[in-house]
Coordinates of C-alpha atoms in Angstrom, one line a residue:
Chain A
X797 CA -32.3 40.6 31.3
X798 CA -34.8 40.2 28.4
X799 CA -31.9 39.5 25.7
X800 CA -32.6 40.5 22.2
X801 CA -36.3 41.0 21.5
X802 CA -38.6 41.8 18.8
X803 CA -41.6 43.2 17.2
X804 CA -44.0 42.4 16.1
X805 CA -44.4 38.7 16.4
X806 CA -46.0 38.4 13.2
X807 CA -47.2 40.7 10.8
X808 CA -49.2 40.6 7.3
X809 CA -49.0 43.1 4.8
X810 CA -50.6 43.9 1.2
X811 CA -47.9 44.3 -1.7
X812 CA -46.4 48.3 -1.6
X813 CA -47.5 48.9 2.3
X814 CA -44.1 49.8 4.1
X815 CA -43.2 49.2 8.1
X816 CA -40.6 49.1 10.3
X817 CA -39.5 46.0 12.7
X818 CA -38.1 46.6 15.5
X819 CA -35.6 45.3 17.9
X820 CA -33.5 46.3 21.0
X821 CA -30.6 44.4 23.5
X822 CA -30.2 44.9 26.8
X823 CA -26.9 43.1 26.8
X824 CA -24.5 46.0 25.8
X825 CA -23.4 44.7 22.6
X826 CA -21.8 46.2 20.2
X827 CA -22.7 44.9 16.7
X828 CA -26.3 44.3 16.0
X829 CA -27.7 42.2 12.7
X830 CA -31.0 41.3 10.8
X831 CA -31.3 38.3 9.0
X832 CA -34.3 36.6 7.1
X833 CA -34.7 32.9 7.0
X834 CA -36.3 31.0 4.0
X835 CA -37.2 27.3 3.3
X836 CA -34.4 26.1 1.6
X837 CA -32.3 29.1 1.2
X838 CA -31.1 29.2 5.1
X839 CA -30.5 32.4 7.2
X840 CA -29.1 35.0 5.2
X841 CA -27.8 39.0 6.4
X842 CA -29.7 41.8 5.6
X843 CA -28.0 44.2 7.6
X844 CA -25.4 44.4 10.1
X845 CA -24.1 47.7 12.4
X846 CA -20.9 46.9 13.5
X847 CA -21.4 49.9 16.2
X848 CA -23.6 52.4 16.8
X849 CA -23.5 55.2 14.2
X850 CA -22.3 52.7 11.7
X851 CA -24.4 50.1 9.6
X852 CA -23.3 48.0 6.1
X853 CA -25.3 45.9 3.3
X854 CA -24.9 42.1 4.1
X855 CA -26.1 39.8 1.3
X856 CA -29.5 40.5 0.3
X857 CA -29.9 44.2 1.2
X858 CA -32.1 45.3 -1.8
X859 CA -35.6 46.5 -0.5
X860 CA -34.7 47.1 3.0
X861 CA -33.8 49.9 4.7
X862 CA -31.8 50.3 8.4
X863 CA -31.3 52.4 11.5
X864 CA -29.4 51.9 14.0
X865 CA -31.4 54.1 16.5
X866 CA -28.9 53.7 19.2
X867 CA -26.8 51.0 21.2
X868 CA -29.8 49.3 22.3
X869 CA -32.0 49.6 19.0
X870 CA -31.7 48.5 15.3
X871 CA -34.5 49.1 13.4
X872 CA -35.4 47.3 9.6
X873 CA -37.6 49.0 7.1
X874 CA -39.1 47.8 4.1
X875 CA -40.3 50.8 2.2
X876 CA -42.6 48.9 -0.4
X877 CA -43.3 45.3 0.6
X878 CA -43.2 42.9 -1.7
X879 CA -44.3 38.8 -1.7
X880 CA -40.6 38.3 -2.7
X881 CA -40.4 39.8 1.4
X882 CA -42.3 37.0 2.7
X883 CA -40.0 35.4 5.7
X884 CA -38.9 35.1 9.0
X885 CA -36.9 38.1 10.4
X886 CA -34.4 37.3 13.0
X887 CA -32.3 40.1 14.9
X888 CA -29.3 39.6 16.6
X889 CA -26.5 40.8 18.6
X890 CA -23.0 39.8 19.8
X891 CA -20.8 40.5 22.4
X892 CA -17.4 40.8 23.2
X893 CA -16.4 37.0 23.3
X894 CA -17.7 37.3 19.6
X895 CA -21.2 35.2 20.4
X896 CA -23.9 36.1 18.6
X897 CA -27.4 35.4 20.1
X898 CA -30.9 35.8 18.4
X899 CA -34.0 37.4 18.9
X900 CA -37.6 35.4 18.5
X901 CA -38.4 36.2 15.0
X902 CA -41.0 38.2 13.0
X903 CA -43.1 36.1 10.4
X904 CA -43.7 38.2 8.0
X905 CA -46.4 37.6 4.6
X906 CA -46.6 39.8 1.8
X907 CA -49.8 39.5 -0.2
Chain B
X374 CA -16.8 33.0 -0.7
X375 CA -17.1 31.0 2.3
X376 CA -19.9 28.7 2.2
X377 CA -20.9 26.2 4.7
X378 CA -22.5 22.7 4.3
X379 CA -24.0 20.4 7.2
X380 CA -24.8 16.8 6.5
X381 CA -27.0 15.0 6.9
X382 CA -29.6 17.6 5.9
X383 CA -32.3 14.8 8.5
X384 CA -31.6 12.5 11.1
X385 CA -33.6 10.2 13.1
X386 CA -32.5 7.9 15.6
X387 CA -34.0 6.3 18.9
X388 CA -33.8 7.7 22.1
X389 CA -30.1 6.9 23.9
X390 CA -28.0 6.9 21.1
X391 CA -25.1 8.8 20.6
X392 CA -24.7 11.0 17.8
X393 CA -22.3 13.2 15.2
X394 CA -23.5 15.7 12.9
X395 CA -21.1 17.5 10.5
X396 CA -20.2 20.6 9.6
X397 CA -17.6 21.8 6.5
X398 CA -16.4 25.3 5.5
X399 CA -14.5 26.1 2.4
X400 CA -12.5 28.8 3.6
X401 CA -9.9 27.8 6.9
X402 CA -9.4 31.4 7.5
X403 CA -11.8 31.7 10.4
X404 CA -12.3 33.7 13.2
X405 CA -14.8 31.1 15.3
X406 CA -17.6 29.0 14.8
X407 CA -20.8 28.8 16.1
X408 CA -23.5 25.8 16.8
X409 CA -27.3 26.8 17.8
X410 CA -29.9 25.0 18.0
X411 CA -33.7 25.5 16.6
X412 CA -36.8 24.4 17.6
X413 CA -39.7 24.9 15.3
X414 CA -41.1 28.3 15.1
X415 CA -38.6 29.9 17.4
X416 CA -35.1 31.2 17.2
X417 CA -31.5 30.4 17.3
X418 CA -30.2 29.3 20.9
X419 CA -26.5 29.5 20.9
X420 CA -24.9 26.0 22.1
X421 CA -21.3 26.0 21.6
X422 CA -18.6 28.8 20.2
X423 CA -15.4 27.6 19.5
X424 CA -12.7 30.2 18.8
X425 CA -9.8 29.6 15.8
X426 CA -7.3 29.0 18.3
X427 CA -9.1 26.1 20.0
X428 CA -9.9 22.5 19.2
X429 CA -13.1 21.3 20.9
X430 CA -15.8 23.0 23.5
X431 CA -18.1 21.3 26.1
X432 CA -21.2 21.7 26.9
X433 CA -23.2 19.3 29.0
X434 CA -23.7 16.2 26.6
X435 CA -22.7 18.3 24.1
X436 CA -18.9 18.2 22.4
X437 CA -18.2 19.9 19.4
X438 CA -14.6 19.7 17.8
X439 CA -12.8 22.3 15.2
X440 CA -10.9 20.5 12.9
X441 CA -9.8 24.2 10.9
X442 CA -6.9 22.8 8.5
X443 CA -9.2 20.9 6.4
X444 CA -12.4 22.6 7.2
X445 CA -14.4 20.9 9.8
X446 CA -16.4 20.7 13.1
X447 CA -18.6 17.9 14.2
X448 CA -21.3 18.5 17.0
X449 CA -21.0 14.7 19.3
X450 CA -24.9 14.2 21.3
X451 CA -24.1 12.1 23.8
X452 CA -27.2 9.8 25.1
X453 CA -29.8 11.5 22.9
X454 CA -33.2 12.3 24.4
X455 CA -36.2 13.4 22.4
X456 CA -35.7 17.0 24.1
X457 CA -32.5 17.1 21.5
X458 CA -35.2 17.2 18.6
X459 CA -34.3 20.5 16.8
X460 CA -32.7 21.7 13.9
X461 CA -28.9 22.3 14.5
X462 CA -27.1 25.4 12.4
X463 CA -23.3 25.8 12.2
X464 CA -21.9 29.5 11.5
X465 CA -18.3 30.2 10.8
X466 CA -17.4 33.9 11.3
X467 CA -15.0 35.0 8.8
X468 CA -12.9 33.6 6.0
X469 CA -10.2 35.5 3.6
X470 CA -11.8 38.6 2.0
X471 CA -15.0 38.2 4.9
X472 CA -15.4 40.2 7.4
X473 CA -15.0 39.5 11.6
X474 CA -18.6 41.1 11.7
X475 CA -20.4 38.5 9.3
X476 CA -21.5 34.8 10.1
X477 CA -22.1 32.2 7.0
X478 CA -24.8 29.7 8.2
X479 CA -25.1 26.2 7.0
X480 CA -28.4 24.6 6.2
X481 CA -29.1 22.4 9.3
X482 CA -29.4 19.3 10.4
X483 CA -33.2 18.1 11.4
X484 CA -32.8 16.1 14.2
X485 CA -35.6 13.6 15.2
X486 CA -35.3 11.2 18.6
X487 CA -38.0 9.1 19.1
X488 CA -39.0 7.2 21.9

């Protein structure tokens, strides 16, 4: 039982390059979430799919695209990085109790 | 809008003490709330969850209470060990107009125990 996991680790891109990180549970949850966390600013939601087939804007959603690819998979795209982008992506899941738990992170720096 | 405020924003104590950090929420209307833990460079480990309904959870040396009338939890460290360093994030799920799906984080507490 791996939990929630990520990838990449860490990742470096030049200003209007695009990717996709990725992130899958193995713990049957339901909801899945991405979050970035900034110095100062604390963690703040991206993106959230309540269930599969379904996803919603959370706070900061400009610049990011979503997919939930299925129960085990939610993917975050940023179509046209920018430095602004530059953070710490944490994925998440919950379960039925309604605790959430986190993935390792993807440090991410825009150039 | 619910926000979420933790103080101290640091701490540092010696090793044995025991120790409270706070937590406040401006909305009451809560579903649960949620205490991790972070060690540098890594992510969130859950500690405690404490549902609406109830007042306190235990963990090990870990207590944390849920005071949600006037908007507050405290995390209680009992015999602090320098292990405990880590920054410590409450989440509230919820609040009037929020969503069950959405967690407001606080800032943290740094915690430092030295030696």
């Amino acid at each position: 039982n791996a939990g929630v996991t990520q990838t990449p680790k860490f990742q470096v891109l030049k200003t209007g390059q695009s990717m996709t990180l990725q992130c899958a549970q193995d713990m049957n949850h339901n909801s899945m979430y991405w979050y970035r966390q900034d110095p100062g600013m604390g963690l703040r939601l991206i993106y959230y799919s309540a269930s599969e087939g379904t996803t919603d804007k959370g706070e900061v959603p400009n610049g990011y695209n979503v997919s939930r690819l299925n129960k085990r998979e939610f993917s975050l795209r940023l179509e046209s990085a920018a430095p602004s982008q530059t953070s710490v992506y944490f994925c998440a899941s919950r379960d039925l109790s309604r605790e959430q738990y986190f993935g390792p992170g993807t440090r991410l720096t825009v150039t | 809008k619910q926000e979420v405020t933790q103080i101290p924003a640091a701490l540092s104590v010696p090793e044995g003490e025991n120790l409270v950090l706070n937590c406040s929420f401006t909305d009451s209307a809560i579903y649960n709330l949620q205490w991790f833990r972070q060690d540098p460079g890594k992510g969130l480990t859950s500690l405690l969850l404490i549902q609406s309904s109830q007042r306190e959870q235990t963990s090990g040396r870990l207590n944390a209470s849920l005071d949600k009338s006037s908007g507050r939890s405290t995390l209680y460290i009992a015999a602090s060990q320098p292990g405990d360093s880590a920054t410590y994030l409450c989440a509230v799920r919820g609040g009037s107009g929020g969503s069950n799906y959405k967690l407001t984080f606080g800032k943290g507490t740094l915690l430092t125990v030295n030696p």
